[in-house]
Amino acid sequence: MIETPYLLFLGDAPDQLAAKVAQGIRDWRPDNAVGQFRMDGCKADLGLPDMDLAAAKAAGAKTLVIGVANRGGVISQAWKKVLVTALEEGFDLASGLHNLLRDEPDLVAVAEATGRALHDVRVPEVDYPIANGVRRTGKRCLAVGTDCSVGKMYTALAMDREMQARGMKATFRATGQTGILITGDGVPLDAVVADFMAGAVEWLTPDNDPDHWDLIEGQGSLFHVSYSGVTMALIHGGQPDALILSHEPTRPHMRGLPDYQLPSLEALRDLSLTLARVANPDVQVVGISVNTAALSEDEAMACLAEIENRMGLPAVDPFRQGAGRLVDALAAL
Amino acid sequence: MIETPYLLFLGDAPDQLAAKVAQGIRDWRPDNAVGQFRMDGCKADLGLPDMDLAAAKAAGAKTLVIGVANRGGVISQAWKKVLVTALEEGFDLASGLHNLLRDEPDLVAVAEATGRALHDVRVPEVDYPIANGVRRTGKRCLAVGTDCSVGKMYTALAMDREMQARGMKATFRATGQTGILITGDGVPLDAVVADFMAGAVEWLTPDNDPDHWDLIEGQGSLFHVSYSGVTMALIHGGQPDALILSHEPTRPHMRGLPDYQLPSLEALRDLSLTLARVANPDVQVVGISVNTAALSEDEAMACLAEIENRMGLPAVDPFRQGAGRLVDALAAL
């Protein structure tokens, strides 16, 4: 669990895209971010107050979150000066970078001396159990994709926001580094040892009120040969009551796999239901989330109408339209 | 890669079952075992020559393999004396125990001083790649089960033996600790980090001669919620040309999951084919391996006949009958 609120460190981000982790926190958990810390030459701007460490401390910030992707994967000396000072001034540090904070001897030494925490959210910090398959109380929703990176996290976050607005009981359950930094906790599922994947998902989505929904962040795709085992563990560990099919309609092939075509939404529906019924015989597919960012408004509407008509399920782009109809479908279960 | 041949350490095994790893090596790779080392009170016997360390060294043994499950999971002081002496006399050590050799400071110190290796086969020793899904040359066969522990490893080893006897090109590919100790190498798949599972299977089964068969050791079951992600990675990373369905007909529920019924062989066939076709559209189910150990001879024959008739595929208990008909089915592909 990462202590909130955050000061978002944008470093010397070369452009806005490099700060997409910080942007995610800004978009989805604005209450978690008191301000942004930008170094000379930073080209990203979240529209948050610029703060130095002292101002952020005064505003209540507990953790400096590295919300920027660095070039070459190294934690630069230019950053180091800020990070060390932050530890000395009482901030914890959190990062999703490939290069770990804990592998930097100077940061480790200062963190130990000051009693502060270094959170590398790519690294599991819990000894997860082996899944036991016991049915849990409460309800769970999982987005499964025709491919990786089709908008599963966005869909779950948008549904969570809509459900909070309606006063429904809901919790977004992060399973990847960006989601963990946004919410402050979760399971970095792709870094969990194979035997414990499904158990980690059970741990993440425990017994809850009968009318509470966990919105589990999806990963990978059953049709993506590199990561399908992770998706499988989400389906069997999550024992979802509701599935959302996620799709990006313009992709020419599976992400990173030029020889692999995307499956149809029908194939995704049938396979996902077959597998999910092993853990929860009552599971239903309730809707379809389509990422139409590459389409014009007219094209997007036509695409959504075609899918909705063909599949007999609400088909929505939550970025263009909000997640209201997907939440309606959950509420109707 | 563990250096062969082995001296098999049976320690103070309380019964024959406790030495089942050693028994597996004795049964499947007798050339890998020059003898057995038994301590006072050992109740297991593999029928191999009893040797002390000097005799085993003279007979060519390179590695002392802990072929016995210990009680309570600790490496006892009674064992330690033998293990330390073995290192000093030039043996490597290999173990599949939960408690790791590398976590024993005395063993580590002696291994470093003598330049010997400590092989904990539960721990991956390779940085596996992320799977790339590229089709590989050569052929691959994978056993998939209605449940865990239904005889998948035995089936693959029996097929390997039969194929060697026929002069076919075949390699058993170990994916679990017992298989790795039997053959001296492999991937401890259940201990691999999630993102790299399928890549580890690709790494294990590389390009090969067009008429060469990899016989990949199966793990878990698509229908076992604790481990299905590992099975998924075997199917997508292994890109099998041939599947064998494995089944144990008397099991009352999924292993360790009292609320979960076993699937039908038809359900296993259909789901496995759907998933395997993602990586290899030409995959076929070629036969069924049935573990009839709990049945009488008459019951077993009736069970096999019923399954063969119902499924339209050769149904064999390789322990009772050998794997000849399964190999015939592979050869006919």
XYZ file of C-alpha atoms in Angstrom:
666
model
C 0.000 0.000 0.000
C 1.469 3.322 -1.128
C 0.672 6.292 1.104
C -1.374 9.020 -0.536
C -1.628 11.806 -1.561
C 1.218 12.087 -4.031
C 3.504 14.665 -5.484
C 3.835 13.655 -9.148
C 7.427 13.783 -10.379
C 7.577 14.548 -14.103
C 11.356 15.006 -14.206
C 12.657 16.168 -17.562
C 9.868 14.468 -19.548
C 10.534 15.083 -23.258
C 6.815 15.203 -24.112
C 3.364 14.708 -22.648
C 3.230 11.009 -23.556
C 6.288 10.295 -21.396
C 4.211 11.366 -18.392
C 1.304 9.027 -19.072
C 1.499 7.312 -15.692
C 1.197 10.681 -13.986
C -1.591 11.591 -16.397
C -3.443 8.425 -15.376
C -3.226 9.398 -11.714
C -4.329 12.946 -12.572
C -7.287 11.690 -14.634
C -8.553 8.894 -12.403
C -7.545 9.832 -8.874
C -7.159 13.607 -8.849
C -7.567 13.595 -5.076
C -4.376 11.536 -4.895
C -2.232 14.290 -6.476
C -1.500 17.540 -4.660
C 0.790 18.855 -7.376
C 3.479 18.215 -9.972
C 7.262 18.518 -9.738
C 8.898 19.545 -12.997
C 12.611 19.909 -13.649
C 14.236 22.294 -16.103
C 13.350 21.279 -19.651
C 10.244 19.309 -18.716
C 7.835 19.300 -21.678
C 4.906 17.654 -19.878
C 2.248 19.527 -17.928
C -0.667 17.981 -16.080
C -2.301 21.299 -15.253
C -1.610 20.695 -11.569
C 0.079 23.268 -9.319
C 3.863 23.234 -9.708
C 5.353 22.532 -6.303
C 8.768 22.086 -4.821
C 9.239 19.484 -2.114
C 8.589 21.884 0.759
C 5.341 23.158 -0.743
C 4.143 19.628 -1.453
C 4.987 18.579 2.082
C 3.001 21.485 3.416
C 0.102 20.436 1.164
C 0.118 16.986 2.754
C 1.914 14.886 0.122
C 3.263 11.608 1.511
C 4.849 9.970 -1.533
C 6.830 11.225 -4.525
C 5.619 9.145 -7.467
C 7.834 8.860 -10.538
C 5.105 9.440 -13.084
C 7.354 9.606 -16.115
C 9.000 7.024 -18.366
C 12.718 7.655 -18.574
C 14.829 7.232 -21.671
C 17.116 4.208 -21.734
C 15.607 2.856 -18.556
C 18.164 4.423 -16.228
C 17.431 6.571 -13.206
C 19.478 9.621 -14.130
C 21.765 11.545 -11.817
C 19.664 14.616 -12.528
C 16.683 12.818 -10.980
C 18.715 11.370 -8.155
C 19.287 14.713 -6.503
C 15.521 15.272 -6.242
C 14.804 11.730 -5.117
C 17.430 11.791 -2.374
C 16.217 15.144 -1.132
C 12.641 13.901 -1.132
C 13.597 10.942 1.081
C 15.445 13.282 3.413
C 12.410 15.533 3.618
C 10.158 12.628 4.599
C 8.621 11.432 1.339
C 8.352 7.794 0.364
C 9.204 7.040 -3.279
C 7.119 4.975 -5.715
C 8.060 3.883 -9.218
C 6.947 1.564 -11.983
C 10.206 1.809 -13.912
C 11.980 -1.304 -15.162
C 15.056 -0.185 -13.268
C 14.220 -0.580 -9.620
C 14.627 1.992 -6.902
C 15.853 -0.799 -4.660
C 18.753 -1.460 -7.004
C 20.128 2.064 -6.511
C 22.526 1.894 -3.544
C 22.338 5.625 -2.792
C 18.538 5.592 -2.634
C 18.553 2.448 -0.495
C 21.060 3.973 1.912
C 19.115 7.208 2.326
C 15.798 5.378 2.632
C 17.220 3.211 5.412
C 18.743 6.178 7.201
C 15.514 8.163 7.030
C 13.100 5.275 7.573
C 11.279 5.935 4.287
C 9.857 3.318 1.897
C 10.877 2.591 -1.702
C 7.921 1.135 -3.637
C 8.801 -0.626 -6.888
C 5.331 -1.506 -8.082
C 6.643 -4.011 -10.658
C 7.790 -6.252 -7.812
C 5.314 -8.301 -5.750
C 5.603 -7.463 -2.057
C 3.243 -10.156 -0.771
C 3.615 -13.955 -0.517
C 0.440 -14.844 -2.369
C -1.311 -18.155 -1.649
C -2.105 -20.879 -4.150
C -5.687 -20.388 -5.330
C -8.263 -22.504 -3.508
C -11.220 -21.853 -5.814
C -13.676 -21.308 -2.938
C -16.579 -19.101 -3.997
C -16.427 -15.664 -2.467
C -19.229 -13.292 -1.543
C -19.710 -10.076 -3.463
C -19.592 -9.624 -7.232
C -16.749 -9.273 -9.696
C -16.452 -7.896 -13.199
C -13.515 -8.561 -15.531
C -12.735 -7.100 -18.956
C -11.252 -9.599 -21.420
C -9.781 -8.472 -24.721
C -9.445 -9.677 -28.273
C -5.843 -8.448 -27.855
C -3.532 -6.761 -25.357
C -3.741 -2.986 -24.873
C -7.256 -2.525 -26.179
C -8.579 -0.468 -23.263
C -9.337 -2.962 -20.491
C -7.900 -0.778 -17.703
C -9.606 2.324 -19.035
C -12.913 0.457 -19.174
C -12.660 -0.729 -15.572
C -11.662 2.736 -14.314
C -14.496 4.391 -16.231
C -16.997 1.901 -14.834
C -15.607 2.447 -11.329
C -16.034 6.212 -11.671
C -19.590 5.838 -12.940
C -20.493 3.437 -10.144
C -19.036 5.761 -7.492
C -21.083 8.603 -8.979
C -24.218 6.496 -8.702
C -23.444 5.567 -5.110
C -22.935 1.910 -5.976
C -20.399 -0.144 -4.012
C -17.435 -0.698 -6.282
C -13.646 -1.042 -6.100
C -11.184 -0.890 -8.981
C -8.656 -3.705 -8.470
C -5.331 -2.941 -10.108
C -3.293 -5.774 -11.626
C -0.609 -3.747 -13.443
C 1.909 -1.073 -12.577
C -0.038 1.917 -13.859
C -3.184 0.814 -12.087
C -1.251 0.237 -8.880
C 0.271 3.706 -8.983
C -3.126 5.259 -9.727
C -4.859 3.629 -6.791
C -1.954 3.015 -4.401
C -2.282 -0.755 -4.246
C -2.908 -3.925 -6.244
C -1.057 -6.957 -7.610
C 1.633 -6.666 -10.315
C 0.306 -9.854 -11.855
C 2.751 -10.250 -14.712
C 5.574 -10.371 -12.165
C 3.990 -13.026 -9.935
C 5.404 -16.561 -9.984
C 3.272 -18.912 -12.100
C 1.953 -21.132 -9.308
C 0.590 -18.154 -7.396
C -1.063 -16.093 -10.154
C -4.626 -17.229 -9.559
C -4.100 -17.086 -5.794
C -2.909 -13.486 -6.104
C -6.157 -12.613 -7.908
C -8.195 -14.323 -5.191
C -6.224 -12.351 -2.592
C -6.901 -9.112 -4.465
C -10.671 -9.667 -4.646
C -11.717 -11.072 -1.263
C -15.155 -11.669 0.244
C -17.243 -8.537 0.177
C -20.792 -7.229 0.562
C -23.288 -9.053 -1.669
C -23.928 -5.866 -3.637
C -20.275 -4.826 -3.922
C -18.526 -5.043 -7.304
C -14.821 -5.550 -7.805
C -13.811 -4.112 -11.168
C -10.752 -6.202 -11.933
C -8.162 -4.738 -14.300
C -7.670 -7.203 -17.156
C -4.304 -8.231 -18.590
C -3.237 -9.764 -21.881
C -5.686 -11.814 -23.942
C -6.630 -15.468 -24.162
C -5.643 -15.176 -27.821
C -2.240 -13.564 -27.223
C 0.247 -16.425 -26.953
C 2.796 -14.404 -24.962
C 0.483 -13.531 -22.078
C -2.552 -15.818 -22.234
C -1.562 -17.619 -19.036
C -1.918 -14.370 -17.106
C -5.396 -13.804 -18.562
C -6.328 -17.375 -17.663
C -5.350 -16.765 -14.026
C -7.517 -13.631 -13.937
C -10.509 -15.586 -15.198
C -10.095 -18.490 -12.781
C -8.798 -16.511 -9.793
C -11.281 -13.684 -10.295
C -14.321 -15.987 -10.691
C -16.116 -13.111 -12.437
C -19.903 -12.787 -12.407
C -19.745 -10.419 -15.375
C -17.412 -10.179 -18.357
C -16.907 -7.161 -20.606
C -15.464 -7.882 -24.052
C -12.855 -5.303 -25.070
C -11.823 -4.647 -28.653
C -9.894 -2.277 -30.911
C -11.449 -2.525 -34.391
C -8.571 -1.274 -36.568
C -5.690 -3.412 -35.387
C -4.102 -5.350 -38.273
C -2.717 -8.191 -36.128
C -2.167 -9.190 -32.511
C 0.101 -6.718 -30.729
C 3.723 -7.684 -31.358
C 2.721 -10.881 -33.216
C 2.554 -10.106 -36.956
C 1.514 -13.660 -37.860
C -1.500 -13.728 -35.527
C -4.900 -12.366 -36.485
C -7.313 -10.978 -33.925
C -10.163 -13.299 -32.999
C -13.779 -12.333 -33.587
C -15.790 -10.986 -30.691
C -17.915 -14.131 -30.986
C -14.853 -16.335 -30.503
C -13.756 -14.242 -27.512
C -17.242 -14.449 -25.999
C -17.520 -18.208 -26.386
C -14.029 -19.046 -25.158
C -14.180 -16.652 -22.211
C -17.540 -18.002 -21.077
C -16.386 -21.616 -21.362
C -13.366 -20.881 -19.190
C -15.082 -18.559 -16.713
C -17.879 -21.061 -16.083
C -15.323 -23.432 -14.535
C -15.045 -21.053 -11.573
C -18.491 -19.444 -11.735
C -21.265 -21.241 -13.638
C -23.484 -18.146 -13.524
C -21.062 -15.808 -15.317
C -22.499 -13.684 -18.118
C -21.091 -11.414 -20.807
C -22.850 -8.118 -20.169
C -21.362 -5.687 -22.656
C -18.671 -4.711 -25.107
C -16.119 -1.929 -24.766
C -14.737 -0.715 -28.077
C -11.719 1.572 -28.346
C -12.640 3.734 -31.351
C -9.827 6.282 -30.940
C -8.618 5.570 -34.490
C -12.059 6.223 -36.014
C -13.945 9.408 -36.845
C -17.132 10.097 -34.892
C -19.298 8.792 -37.752
C -17.154 5.721 -38.217
C -17.177 5.074 -34.495
C -20.952 5.281 -34.236
C -21.377 2.964 -37.210
C -18.869 0.504 -35.773
C -20.568 0.473 -32.368
C -24.019 0.053 -33.926
C -22.837 -2.849 -36.059
C -21.241 -4.628 -33.096
C -24.232 -3.981 -30.836
C -26.613 -5.335 -33.446
C -24.484 -8.355 -34.266
C -23.691 -9.356 -30.689
C -26.980 -8.415 -29.019
C -25.128 -6.617 -26.220
C -24.526 -2.949 -25.380
C -21.434 -1.795 -27.287
C -19.842 1.364 -25.948
C -16.679 3.409 -26.283
C -16.302 4.545 -22.668
C -13.898 7.323 -23.689
C -16.369 8.872 -26.130
C -19.581 7.960 -24.373
C -18.860 7.173 -20.758
C -19.423 3.802 -19.165
C -23.052 4.377 -18.198
C -24.561 1.666 -20.367
C -21.997 -0.881 -19.197
C -22.852 -0.036 -15.596
C -26.558 -0.299 -16.433
C -25.853 -3.819 -17.658
C -24.025 -4.702 -14.433
C -26.795 -3.235 -12.322
C -29.369 -5.299 -14.221
C -27.667 -8.606 -13.386
C 22.065 -28.623 -16.997
C 22.880 -31.114 -14.222
C 25.932 -33.265 -14.838
C 25.203 -37.001 -15.109
C 25.490 -39.759 -14.049
C 24.107 -39.467 -10.551
C 24.505 -41.078 -7.180
C 20.956 -41.212 -5.796
C 20.739 -40.069 -2.187
C 17.881 -41.816 -0.367
C 18.850 -40.544 3.092
C 16.740 -41.957 5.877
C 13.612 -42.375 3.704
C 10.806 -43.714 5.912
C 9.271 -45.746 3.078
C 9.542 -46.433 -0.641
C 7.107 -43.656 -1.574
C 9.372 -41.029 -0.002
C 11.985 -41.957 -2.625
C 9.719 -41.482 -5.622
C 11.958 -38.920 -7.298
C 14.849 -41.381 -7.158
C 12.511 -44.106 -8.349
C 11.597 -41.973 -11.349
C 15.237 -41.561 -12.277
C 15.805 -45.296 -11.780
C 12.790 -46.188 -13.937
C 13.226 -43.710 -16.772
C 16.922 -42.954 -16.985
C 18.696 -45.982 -15.472
C 21.882 -44.972 -17.276
C 21.850 -41.755 -15.234
C 22.176 -43.603 -11.895
C 25.345 -45.478 -10.933
C 24.065 -46.387 -7.477
C 22.143 -45.446 -4.359
C 23.336 -43.939 -1.062
C 21.315 -45.070 1.945
C 21.760 -43.927 5.525
C 21.017 -45.955 8.639
C 17.301 -46.574 8.925
C 16.539 -46.011 5.240
C 13.421 -47.983 4.307
C 13.597 -47.380 0.551
C 15.500 -49.529 -1.917
C 15.765 -48.973 -5.662
C 17.580 -52.236 -6.334
C 20.681 -50.294 -7.358
C 24.147 -51.007 -5.941
C 24.657 -49.417 -2.522
C 27.659 -47.118 -2.781
C 29.538 -44.768 -0.546
C 30.845 -41.545 -2.019
C 34.249 -42.971 -2.935
C 32.755 -45.939 -4.750
C 30.320 -43.721 -6.630
C 33.129 -41.368 -7.607
C 35.118 -44.315 -8.924
C 32.050 -45.416 -10.882
C 31.917 -42.014 -12.567
C 29.120 -40.258 -10.673
C 29.193 -36.464 -11.067
C 26.190 -35.324 -9.031
C 24.598 -36.411 -5.770
C 20.854 -36.117 -6.327
C 18.561 -35.816 -3.312
C 15.970 -38.305 -4.490
C 13.924 -38.347 -1.344
C 11.202 -36.153 0.132
C 12.124 -35.054 3.628
C 9.707 -34.709 6.499
C 8.894 -31.166 7.560
C 10.738 -29.711 4.633
C 14.038 -29.191 6.441
C 17.414 -30.416 5.291
C 18.411 -32.363 8.397
C 21.791 -32.241 10.064
C 22.044 -35.990 9.501
C 21.913 -35.326 5.756
C 24.219 -32.338 5.971
C 27.241 -34.391 6.864
C 26.854 -36.470 3.707
C 26.111 -33.461 1.521
C 29.132 -31.501 2.750
C 31.408 -34.488 2.274
C 30.035 -35.021 -1.217
C 30.899 -31.445 -2.177
C 34.373 -31.868 -0.746
C 34.864 -35.042 -2.748
C 33.921 -33.311 -5.982
C 30.206 -33.978 -6.430
C 27.700 -31.344 -7.441
C 24.408 -31.455 -5.516
C 20.907 -31.400 -7.027
C 17.596 -31.135 -5.193
C 13.931 -30.534 -5.823
C 13.091 -29.866 -2.184
C 11.058 -26.837 -1.143
C 13.893 -25.819 1.138
C 16.714 -24.758 -1.108
C 20.295 -25.916 -0.996
C 21.302 -22.319 -1.693
C 19.630 -21.187 1.523
C 21.914 -23.393 3.634
C 24.971 -21.276 4.505
C 27.218 -24.262 5.220
C 26.462 -25.876 1.863
C 26.963 -22.579 0.052
C 30.295 -22.002 1.769
C 31.621 -25.460 0.941
C 30.329 -25.302 -2.633
C 32.115 -22.000 -3.143
C 35.328 -23.255 -1.591
C 35.315 -26.415 -3.701
C 33.949 -24.900 -6.899
C 30.981 -27.266 -7.017
C 27.438 -26.453 -8.125
C 24.214 -26.483 -6.075
C 21.222 -27.172 -8.344
C 17.837 -26.306 -6.868
C 15.609 -27.478 -9.682
C 12.600 -25.591 -8.324
C 14.352 -22.325 -9.122
C 14.685 -21.062 -12.702
C 18.330 -20.501 -13.616
C 17.702 -18.882 -17.013
C 16.358 -15.438 -17.960
C 13.622 -16.659 -20.260
C 12.378 -14.421 -23.074
C 8.831 -13.239 -23.627
C 7.189 -15.590 -26.121
C 7.242 -14.378 -29.725
C 4.834 -16.954 -31.172
C 6.983 -17.595 -34.262
C 6.332 -21.073 -35.672
C 9.230 -23.432 -35.092
C 10.402 -26.370 -37.154
C 10.051 -29.896 -35.810
C 6.994 -31.382 -34.119
C 5.683 -31.193 -30.587
C 3.320 -33.307 -28.522
C 1.687 -32.185 -25.266
C -0.439 -34.119 -22.809
C -3.330 -32.137 -21.329
C -5.354 -33.458 -18.414
C -8.884 -33.387 -17.089
C -7.129 -32.716 -13.755
C -3.680 -32.344 -12.207
C -1.654 -35.472 -11.425
C -3.425 -37.804 -13.822
C -0.306 -39.241 -15.486
C 0.833 -36.592 -17.981
C 4.537 -36.938 -17.162
C 4.360 -40.709 -17.172
C 2.637 -40.642 -20.557
C 5.303 -38.417 -22.111
C 8.143 -40.491 -20.668
C 6.550 -43.742 -21.857
C 6.094 -42.314 -25.340
C 9.688 -41.081 -25.344
C 10.947 -44.538 -24.413
C 8.856 -46.181 -27.117
C 10.017 -43.683 -29.739
C 13.659 -44.183 -28.784
C 13.162 -47.941 -29.108
C 11.735 -47.464 -32.591
C 14.627 -45.236 -33.604
C 12.390 -42.186 -33.951
C 13.784 -38.743 -33.158
C 12.254 -37.666 -29.860
C 13.138 -35.650 -26.756
C 11.291 -35.582 -23.459
C 11.084 -31.942 -22.333
C 10.777 -31.634 -18.574
C 8.685 -28.819 -17.088
C 8.612 -29.916 -13.436
C 11.114 -30.752 -10.756
C 10.882 -34.542 -11.019
C 11.202 -34.457 -14.791
C 14.184 -32.109 -14.542
C 15.965 -34.392 -12.085
C 15.208 -37.426 -14.263
C 16.644 -35.916 -17.407
C 19.127 -33.393 -16.021
C 17.516 -30.317 -17.529
C 14.248 -28.539 -18.266
C 12.177 -25.592 -17.083
C 10.574 -25.469 -13.589
C 7.539 -23.857 -15.132
C 5.469 -23.335 -12.004
C 8.289 -21.191 -10.594
C 8.689 -18.962 -13.656
C 7.435 -15.371 -13.486
C 4.078 -14.990 -15.242
C 5.211 -12.831 -18.153
C 7.849 -15.353 -19.173
C 5.981 -18.671 -18.894
C 5.157 -19.106 -22.572
C 8.602 -17.837 -23.545
C 10.189 -20.440 -21.277
C 8.253 -23.155 -23.111
C 9.370 -21.771 -26.475
C 12.958 -21.748 -25.180
C 12.600 -25.362 -24.039
C 11.311 -26.615 -27.394
C 13.379 -24.849 -30.072
C 13.630 -25.391 -33.824
C 14.461 -28.970 -34.644
C 14.540 -31.514 -37.472
C 11.225 -31.765 -39.323
C 10.757 -35.357 -38.129
C 11.803 -34.700 -34.525
C 9.206 -34.805 -31.750
C 9.413 -32.903 -28.506
C 7.362 -34.703 -25.870
C 6.491 -31.834 -23.555
C 5.687 -32.657 -19.940
C 2.240 -31.256 -19.151
C 1.343 -29.342 -15.983
C -1.926 -28.612 -14.236
C -5.175 -28.585 -16.176
C -7.198 -25.995 -18.040
C -10.017 -26.926 -15.662
C -7.978 -26.601 -12.449
C -8.412 -23.022 -11.274
C -5.200 -22.991 -9.221
C -2.867 -23.848 -12.094
C -4.721 -23.303 -15.370
C -2.505 -20.367 -16.319
C 0.519 -22.668 -16.392
C -1.336 -25.127 -18.648
C -2.331 -22.231 -20.905
C 1.320 -21.197 -21.305
C 2.264 -24.762 -22.261
C -0.400 -24.821 -24.961
C 0.528 -21.443 -26.435
C 4.283 -21.624 -25.882
C 4.521 -25.253 -26.948
C 2.442 -24.760 -30.140
C 1.769 -28.515 -30.143
C 1.049 -30.453 -33.335
C -0.440 -33.295 -31.301
C -2.373 -33.405 -28.050
C -2.884 -36.413 -25.801
C -5.848 -36.238 -23.416
C -4.978 -37.580 -19.954
C -7.563 -38.782 -17.467
C -8.022 -40.633 -14.190
C -11.505 -42.174 -14.221
C -12.166 -42.656 -10.495
C -11.408 -39.213 -9.129
C -14.389 -37.772 -7.203
C -13.451 -34.086 -7.731
C -10.626 -31.898 -8.971
C -7.467 -32.438 -6.941
C -7.584 -30.215 -3.855
C -10.839 -28.540 -4.968
C -13.768 -30.431 -3.405
C -16.356 -28.162 -5.046
C -15.082 -28.708 -8.598
C -16.122 -31.640 -10.753
C -13.858 -33.093 -13.423
C -14.738 -32.097 -16.983
C -15.677 -34.678 -19.574
C -13.050 -35.821 -22.051
C -15.171 -34.198 -24.739
C -15.004 -30.841 -22.957
C -11.243 -31.194 -22.538
C -10.841 -32.079 -26.211
C -12.898 -29.157 -27.455
C -11.371 -26.531 -25.177
C -7.797 -27.719 -25.728
C -8.205 -27.693 -29.499
C -9.762 -24.232 -29.496
C -6.858 -22.850 -27.499
C -4.084 -24.800 -29.244
C -5.284 -23.719 -32.692
C -4.390 -20.126 -31.800
C -0.706 -21.074 -31.984
C -0.958 -24.006 -34.421
C -4.040 -24.297 -36.625
C -3.102 -27.859 -37.634
C -3.067 -29.313 -34.118
C -4.903 -32.596 -33.618
C -5.902 -34.707 -30.648
C -4.310 -38.081 -31.414
C -5.058 -40.258 -28.410
C -6.123 -40.650 -24.803
C -4.009 -41.763 -21.869
C -6.013 -43.203 -18.992
C -4.527 -43.874 -15.575
C -6.394 -47.048 -14.518
C -4.269 -47.822 -11.469
C -7.364 -47.789 -9.249
C -9.217 -50.322 -11.422
C -8.968 -54.093 -11.762
C -7.715 -55.484 -15.059
C -11.275 -56.213 -16.227
C -12.550 -52.833 -15.132
C -9.603 -51.136 -16.808
C -10.160 -52.892 -20.125
C -13.864 -52.053 -20.031
C -13.116 -48.428 -19.189
C -10.581 -48.095 -22.002
C -12.922 -49.752 -24.513
C -15.768 -47.446 -23.547
C -13.610 -44.328 -23.882
C -12.072 -45.480 -27.167
C -15.487 -46.214 -28.621
C -17.024 -42.984 -27.379
C -14.185 -40.674 -28.399
C -13.081 -42.406 -31.607
C -9.434 -42.234 -30.546
C -6.950 -44.799 -29.237
C -7.378 -45.000 -25.445
C -4.453 -46.539 -23.628
C -3.103 -46.978 -20.116
C 0.612 -46.646 -20.849
C 1.522 -48.241 -17.514
C -0.483 -51.385 -18.231
C -0.126 -51.499 -21.979
C 2.835 -49.395 -23.013
C 2.599 -46.309 -25.163
C 2.834 -48.114 -28.512
C -0.585 -47.150 -29.812
C -0.096 -43.508 -28.826
C 3.208 -43.481 -30.710
C 1.495 -45.149 -33.680
C -0.951 -42.256 -33.674
C 1.871 -39.702 -33.618
C 3.713 -41.503 -36.400
C 0.551 -41.502 -38.509
C 0.222 -37.707 -38.384
